């Protein structure tokens, strides 16, 4: 197990820092002879790319992906797939102050306590810039899933709330998610969310959010008892996204208020389930129903509002962070959530195949 990798058979390792020359990932274990080119990956990266609206960081990165290995004549070869994106718009001088002081709420202090050294430029390794490589790996996972399971596989996410303002689930519209810059599924929420984000930005502050991710068209049987549960790996994958502080599967924390007959999803021949409180996973194993995960993500810790902190030498200071930051990291976490779901499902599909073979 390495600390920069996840997945067992579809194994993703990412590397790089926000202000280094490049970021990248290596995907080991991808089956051979899948059709794969940069065009399969770039559109997903374009959804996450910074600088696309006034509601995200103004750092300008093309996030142009290059396949360095593992693909020959348009097909995967079964060898490690290495992907790379060059960093082109770093502005490290914005971080002069942060070199010797800690942003409250940020990983700065924890990295220093652990390693005694940190790349303070941007978020360094802890920067959400790293999530670009998760999206790149997720694109390869999507190719794997579509090839091995079928075109019916759909993995989609949406922003379901910001700053405590939540959508009305009865107005959920997946087409709307693609129409607005916030990935919001409820058209009626967009204008007030935009106004909230504008005021947060004007105040030099930031705001938290919730994201929901749904995977459809997957077979039953993904995940295994008891430490290889699909929900265990999904929860870990979502929790590993920068800034995530809480994860739910299916009804999540709401099950605590239910009675047994309310929580049980009735089963009819087929099998058909009348509801999906379980989020498509029972006993850690997928049932063929939509797989549903949800998470809460904190407000960006790099803000212009001063907050008491200390220097590396332990002296009291006030810290405010310059630089170009997302007023709400939840927005760009939406494509990242989809990518993490795709990687976990690709991994579990290969694991299920290795143990049980195809078909039941
Ligand atoms: C560049 C991206 O987002 C960055 C995420 C980020 C952070 O601390 O998380 C800080 C900002 O960048 P910098 O490291 O230059 O300050 C954001 O712009 C990206 O996502 O591609």
Coordinates of C-alpha atoms and ligand atoms in Angstrom, one line a residue:
X1 CA 0.0 0.0 0.0
X2 CA 1.4 3.4 -0.9
X3 CA 0.0 6.6 0.4
X4 CA -0.4 8.2 -3.0
X5 CA -2.2 5.3 -4.6
X6 CA -5.7 3.8 -4.4
X7 CA -7.5 0.7 -5.9
X8 CA -6.3 -2.9 -5.9
X9 CA -6.5 -4.1 -9.5
X10 CA -7.3 -0.8 -11.2
X11 CA -4.6 1.0 -9.3
X12 CA -4.1 4.8 -9.6
X13 CA -1.1 6.7 -8.3
X14 CA -0.9 10.4 -8.6
X15 CA 2.1 12.7 -8.3
X16 CA 2.9 16.4 -8.5
X17 CA 2.3 19.8 -6.8
X18 CA 0.2 22.8 -7.8
X19 CA 3.3 24.9 -8.6
X20 CA 5.7 22.2 -9.8
X21 CA 6.4 21.8 -13.5
X22 CA 3.6 19.2 -14.0
X23 CA 1.2 16.8 -12.4
X24 CA 0.5 13.3 -13.4
X25 CA -0.8 9.8 -12.7
X26 CA 0.1 6.2 -13.4
X27 CA -2.7 3.7 -13.8
X28 CA -1.6 0.1 -13.3
X29 CA -3.8 -2.9 -14.0
X30 CA -5.9 -1.5 -16.8
X31 CA -6.8 -4.4 -19.1
X32 CA -5.2 -4.5 -22.6
X33 CA -6.9 -3.7 -26.0
X34 CA -9.3 -1.0 -24.7
X35 CA -9.6 1.8 -27.3
X36 CA -8.0 4.8 -25.6
X37 CA -6.7 8.2 -26.8
X38 CA -6.3 11.7 -25.4
X39 CA -9.7 12.6 -26.9
X40 CA -11.3 10.1 -24.4
X41 CA -9.8 12.0 -21.5
X42 CA -9.7 15.7 -22.4
X43 CA -13.5 16.4 -22.3
X44 CA -13.7 15.2 -18.7
X45 CA -10.7 17.4 -17.7
X46 CA -12.4 20.3 -19.5
X47 CA -15.3 20.1 -17.1
X48 CA -13.0 20.4 -14.0
X49 CA -10.5 22.9 -15.5
X50 CA -10.0 26.2 -13.5
X51 CA -11.0 29.7 -14.7
X52 CA -14.2 28.8 -16.5
X53 CA -16.6 31.1 -14.6
X54 CA -16.5 33.9 -12.0
X55 CA -17.5 31.3 -9.4
X56 CA -14.2 29.4 -9.7
X57 CA -10.4 30.2 -9.4
X58 CA -9.1 32.6 -12.0
X59 CA -6.0 30.6 -12.5
X60 CA -5.8 29.8 -16.3
X61 CA -4.7 26.3 -17.0
X62 CA -5.4 24.5 -20.3
X63 CA -5.1 21.1 -18.5
X64 CA -4.0 19.5 -21.7
X65 CA -3.4 15.8 -21.1
X66 CA -0.6 13.7 -22.6
X67 CA -0.5 10.0 -22.6
X68 CA 3.1 9.0 -22.0
X69 CA 2.9 5.2 -21.9
X70 CA 0.6 2.2 -21.9
X71 CA -1.1 3.0 -25.2
X72 CA 0.0 1.8 -28.6
X73 CA -1.8 2.4 -31.9
X74 CA -4.9 3.7 -30.0
X75 CA -5.2 0.7 -27.6
X76 CA -4.2 0.0 -24.1
X77 CA -1.3 -2.5 -23.9
X78 CA -1.8 -3.8 -20.4
X79 CA 1.3 -1.9 -19.2
X80 CA 1.2 1.2 -16.9
X81 CA -0.7 4.1 -18.4
X82 CA 1.1 7.3 -17.5
X83 CA -0.7 10.6 -18.0
X84 CA 0.7 14.1 -17.5
X85 CA -0.5 17.7 -17.5
X86 CA 1.9 20.6 -17.5
X87 CA 1.3 23.5 -15.0
X88 CA 1.6 26.7 -16.9
X89 CA -0.1 29.5 -14.8
X90 CA 1.6 29.3 -11.4
X91 CA 1.9 32.6 -9.5
X92 CA 4.0 31.6 -6.6
X93 CA 4.8 35.1 -5.4
X94 CA 1.2 35.3 -4.0
X95 CA 2.4 32.7 -1.4
X96 CA 5.4 34.6 0.0
X97 CA 3.6 35.2 3.3
X98 CA 2.4 31.6 3.6
X99 CA 5.9 30.3 3.5
X100 CA 6.4 31.0 7.2
X101 CA 2.8 31.0 8.5
X102 CA -0.1 28.7 8.5
X103 CA -3.5 29.2 6.9
X104 CA -6.1 28.2 9.6
X105 CA -8.3 25.4 8.3
X106 CA -5.6 24.4 5.7
X107 CA -3.3 21.4 5.6
X108 CA -0.3 23.8 6.0
X109 CA 0.3 23.2 9.7
X110 CA -0.4 19.4 9.5
X111 CA 2.2 18.9 6.7
X112 CA 4.8 20.9 8.6
X113 CA 4.1 19.0 11.9
X114 CA 4.5 15.7 10.0
X115 CA 7.3 16.4 7.5
X116 CA 9.0 19.5 8.9
X117 CA 9.1 20.8 5.3
X118 CA 6.4 21.7 2.7
X119 CA 6.1 23.1 -0.7
X120 CA 4.1 26.2 0.3
X121 CA 3.5 27.5 -3.2
X122 CA -0.3 27.2 -3.8
X123 CA -1.5 24.3 -1.8
X124 CA 1.6 22.3 -2.9
X125 CA 0.7 18.6 -2.8
X126 CA -2.5 19.3 -0.8
X127 CA -3.8 21.6 -3.6
X128 CA -7.0 20.6 -5.3
X129 CA -5.0 20.9 -8.5
X130 CA -4.1 17.3 -7.8
X131 CA -7.7 16.3 -8.5
X132 CA -7.1 16.9 -12.2
X133 CA -5.3 13.6 -12.3
X134 CA -8.2 11.8 -10.6
X135 CA -10.4 13.1 -13.3
X136 CA -7.9 11.9 -16.0
X137 CA -7.8 8.4 -14.3
X138 CA -11.6 8.5 -14.0
X139 CA -11.9 9.0 -17.8
X140 CA -9.8 5.8 -18.3
X141 CA -12.1 4.0 -15.8
X142 CA -15.1 5.2 -17.7
X143 CA -13.7 3.7 -21.0
X144 CA -13.1 0.4 -19.1
X145 CA -16.6 0.4 -17.7
X146 CA -18.3 1.2 -21.0
X147 CA -16.2 -1.4 -22.8
X148 CA -16.7 -4.2 -20.3
X149 CA -20.2 -3.5 -19.0
X150 CA -21.8 -1.5 -21.8
X151 CA -22.9 2.0 -23.0
X152 CA -25.7 2.0 -20.4
X153 CA -23.2 2.9 -17.6
X154 CA -23.9 6.4 -16.5
X155 CA -21.9 8.2 -13.7
X156 CA -23.2 11.7 -12.9
X157 CA -22.8 14.1 -10.0
X158 CA -24.4 17.4 -9.0
X159 CA -24.1 20.2 -6.5
X160 CA -27.0 19.7 -4.1
X161 CA -26.5 22.6 -1.7
X162 CA -24.2 25.6 -0.8
X163 CA -24.0 27.4 2.5
X164 CA -27.0 25.5 3.9
X165 CA -29.3 26.4 0.9
X166 CA -30.3 23.0 -0.6
X167 CA -32.1 22.1 -3.8
X168 CA -35.7 20.8 -3.9
X169 CA -35.1 17.1 -4.9
X170 CA -38.4 16.9 -6.6
X171 CA -37.1 19.4 -9.2
X172 CA -33.9 17.4 -9.9
X173 CA -33.1 17.6 -13.6
X174 CA -29.9 16.1 -15.0
X175 CA -30.1 18.2 -18.1
X176 CA -30.1 21.4 -15.9
X177 CA -26.8 20.2 -14.4
X178 CA -25.1 20.7 -17.7
X179 CA -26.7 24.1 -18.4
X180 CA -25.5 26.1 -15.4
X181 CA -21.9 26.8 -14.2
X182 CA -22.6 25.4 -10.7
X183 CA -23.6 21.9 -11.8
X184 CA -26.9 22.5 -9.9
X185 CA -29.8 20.1 -10.8
X186 CA -32.6 22.5 -9.7
X187 CA -33.0 25.5 -12.1
X188 CA -34.9 27.4 -9.3
X189 CA -31.8 27.4 -7.0
X190 CA -29.3 28.7 -9.5
X191 CA -30.0 32.5 -9.3
X192 CA -29.9 32.6 -5.5
X193 CA -26.8 30.4 -5.3
X194 CA -25.1 32.8 -7.8
X195 CA -26.0 35.8 -5.6
X196 CA -24.7 34.0 -2.5
X197 CA -21.4 33.2 -4.2
X198 CA -21.0 36.8 -5.5
X199 CA -21.5 38.1 -2.0
X200 CA -19.1 35.5 -0.5
X201 CA -16.5 36.5 -3.0
X202 CA -17.0 40.2 -2.4
X203 CA -16.5 39.5 1.3
X204 CA -13.2 37.8 0.7
X205 CA -14.7 34.6 2.1
X206 CA -15.8 31.2 0.9
X207 CA -18.6 28.7 1.5
X208 CA -19.2 25.0 2.0
X209 CA -21.3 22.7 -0.2
X210 CA -22.8 19.2 -0.7
X211 CA -22.4 17.0 -3.7
X212 CA -24.3 13.9 -4.8
X213 CA -22.9 11.3 -7.2
X214 CA -25.0 8.5 -8.8
X215 CA -23.8 5.5 -10.9
X216 CA -26.4 3.7 -13.0
X217 CA -26.2 0.6 -15.3
X218 CA -23.7 -1.3 -13.2
X219 CA -24.2 -5.0 -12.5
X220 CA -25.1 -6.6 -9.2
X221 CA -22.2 -8.2 -7.4
X222 CA -19.5 -5.5 -7.1
X223 CA -17.9 -5.4 -3.7
X224 CA -17.1 -8.2 -1.3
X225 CA -17.5 -9.1 2.4
X226 CA -16.3 -7.8 4.7
X227 CA -13.3 -5.5 4.3
X228 CA -13.7 -5.2 0.5
X229 CA -17.2 -3.7 0.7
X230 CA -18.0 -1.4 -2.2
X231 CA -19.3 1.2 0.2
X232 CA -16.1 1.1 2.3
X233 CA -14.0 1.9 -0.8
X234 CA -16.5 4.5 -2.1
X235 CA -16.6 6.3 1.2
X236 CA -12.8 6.3 1.3
X237 CA -12.5 7.6 -2.2
X238 CA -15.0 10.4 -1.6
X239 CA -13.5 11.3 1.8
X240 CA -10.1 11.5 0.0
X241 CA -11.3 14.4 -2.2
X242 CA -9.7 17.6 -0.9
X243 CA -11.9 19.4 1.7
X244 CA -14.5 16.6 2.1
X245 CA -15.5 16.3 5.8
X246 CA -18.5 13.9 5.6
X247 CA -19.7 11.1 3.3
X248 CA -23.0 9.2 3.1
X249 CA -24.1 6.2 1.1
X250 CA -27.8 6.0 0.2
X251 CA -29.9 7.6 2.9
X252 CA -26.8 8.0 5.0
X253 CA -27.3 9.7 8.3
X254 CA -31.1 10.0 7.7
X255 CA -31.5 6.2 8.4
X256 CA -31.0 7.0 12.0
X257 CA -34.6 8.5 12.1
X258 CA -36.3 5.5 10.3
X259 CA -38.0 2.4 11.4
X260 CA -37.1 -1.0 9.8
X261 CA -40.1 -1.1 7.5
X262 CA -39.4 2.4 6.3
X263 CA -35.8 1.7 5.5
X264 CA -36.2 -1.7 3.9
X265 CA -36.4 -1.4 0.1
X266 CA -39.3 -3.8 -0.9
X267 CA -38.4 -6.5 -3.4
X268 CA -40.6 -7.8 -6.2
X269 CA -39.8 -10.5 -8.8
X270 CA -37.2 -9.4 -11.3
X271 CA -35.8 -8.6 -8.9
X272 CA -37.2 -5.1 -8.7
X273 CA -36.8 -2.8 -5.8
X274 CA -39.6 -0.4 -4.9
X275 CA -37.2 2.2 -3.3
X276 CA -33.4 2.8 -2.9
X277 CA -32.7 3.8 0.7
X278 CA -29.7 1.5 0.6
X279 CA -28.0 3.5 -2.2
X280 CA -27.7 0.4 -4.4
X281 CA -25.4 -1.5 -1.9
X282 CA -26.4 -4.3 0.5
X283 CA -23.8 -6.0 2.7
X284 CA -21.2 -4.1 0.8
X285 CA -22.3 -5.6 -2.5
X286 CA -24.0 -3.8 -5.4
X287 CA -27.6 -4.9 -6.2
X288 CA -27.9 -3.4 -9.7
X289 CA -29.8 -0.4 -8.4
X290 CA -28.3 3.1 -8.8
X291 CA -25.3 3.5 -6.5
X292 CA -25.6 6.7 -4.6
X293 CA -23.0 8.6 -2.5
X294 CA -23.1 12.1 -1.1
X295 CA -20.6 14.3 0.7
X296 CA -20.1 17.6 2.5
X297 CA -17.2 19.7 1.5
X298 CA -15.8 22.5 3.6
X299 CA -15.4 26.2 2.6
X300 CA -12.1 26.9 0.9
X301 CA -9.5 27.7 3.7
X302 CA -7.5 30.2 1.5
X303 CA -9.5 33.4 2.1
X304 CA -8.9 37.1 2.2
X305 CA -10.6 37.5 5.6
X306 CA -7.9 37.5 8.3
X307 CA -8.0 34.6 10.9
X308 CA -5.7 34.3 13.9
X309 CA -2.8 31.8 13.4
X310 CA 0.8 31.3 14.2
X311 CA 4.1 31.4 12.3
X312 CA 6.4 28.4 12.0
X313 CA 8.3 29.8 15.0
X314 CA 5.1 29.8 17.0
X315 CA 4.4 33.5 17.1
X316 CA 0.8 34.8 16.9
X317 CA -0.2 36.4 13.6
X318 CA -3.3 37.1 11.5
X319 CA -3.4 35.2 8.2
X320 CA -5.2 36.3 5.0
X321 CA -4.4 34.5 1.8
X322 CA -3.8 36.2 -1.5
X323 CA -3.9 34.2 -4.8
X324 CA -6.6 32.9 -7.0
X325 CA -9.0 30.7 -5.1
X326 CA -12.4 29.0 -5.5
X327 CA -15.1 30.7 -3.4
X328 CA -16.7 27.2 -3.2
X329 CA -14.5 24.2 -3.9
X330 CA -17.7 22.1 -4.0
X331 CA -18.4 23.3 -7.5
X332 CA -15.3 21.8 -9.1
X333 CA -15.6 18.8 -6.8
X334 CA -18.5 17.6 -8.9
X335 CA -16.5 16.2 -11.8
X336 CA -14.0 14.8 -9.3
X337 CA -16.7 12.9 -7.5
X338 CA -17.8 11.3 -10.7
X339 CA -14.1 10.3 -11.4
X340 CA -13.6 8.8 -8.0
X341 CA -16.9 6.8 -8.4
X342 CA -15.7 5.6 -11.9
X343 CA -12.3 4.5 -10.5
X344 CA -13.7 2.6 -7.6
X345 CA -16.3 0.8 -9.8
X346 CA -13.6 -0.1 -12.4
X347 CA -11.5 -1.6 -9.6
X348 CA -14.4 -3.6 -8.2
X349 CA -15.5 -4.8 -11.6
X350 CA -12.0 -6.2 -12.2
X351 CA -12.0 -7.7 -8.6
X352 CA -15.4 -9.3 -9.1
X353 CA -14.3 -10.7 -12.5
X354 CA -11.1 -12.1 -11.0
X355 CA -13.0 -14.0 -8.3
X356 CA -16.3 -14.8 -9.9
X357 CA -15.8 -14.7 -13.6
X358 CA -18.2 -12.9 -16.0
X359 CA -21.9 -13.6 -15.8
X360 CA -23.8 -15.4 -13.1
Ligands
LIG1 C1 -5.2 25.3 -10.1 C2 -6.3 24.7 -9.6 O1 -6.9 25.1 -8.4 C3 -6.2 25.6 -7.4 C4 -6.6 24.9 -6.1 C5 -5.9 25.5 -5.0 C6 -5.9 24.8 -3.7 O2 -5.2 25.2 -2.8 O3 -6.6 23.8 -3.6 C7 -5.4 26.8 -5.0 C8 -5.4 27.6 -6.3 O4 -4.2 27.4 -7.0 P1 -2.8 27.8 -6.6 O5 -2.2 26.5 -6.1 O6 -2.1 28.4 -7.8 O7 -3.0 28.8 -5.5 C9 -6.4 27.1 -7.2 O8 -6.3 27.8 -8.4 C10 -6.9 23.5 -10.2 O9 -7.8 23.0 -9.6 O10 -6.5 23.2 -11.3

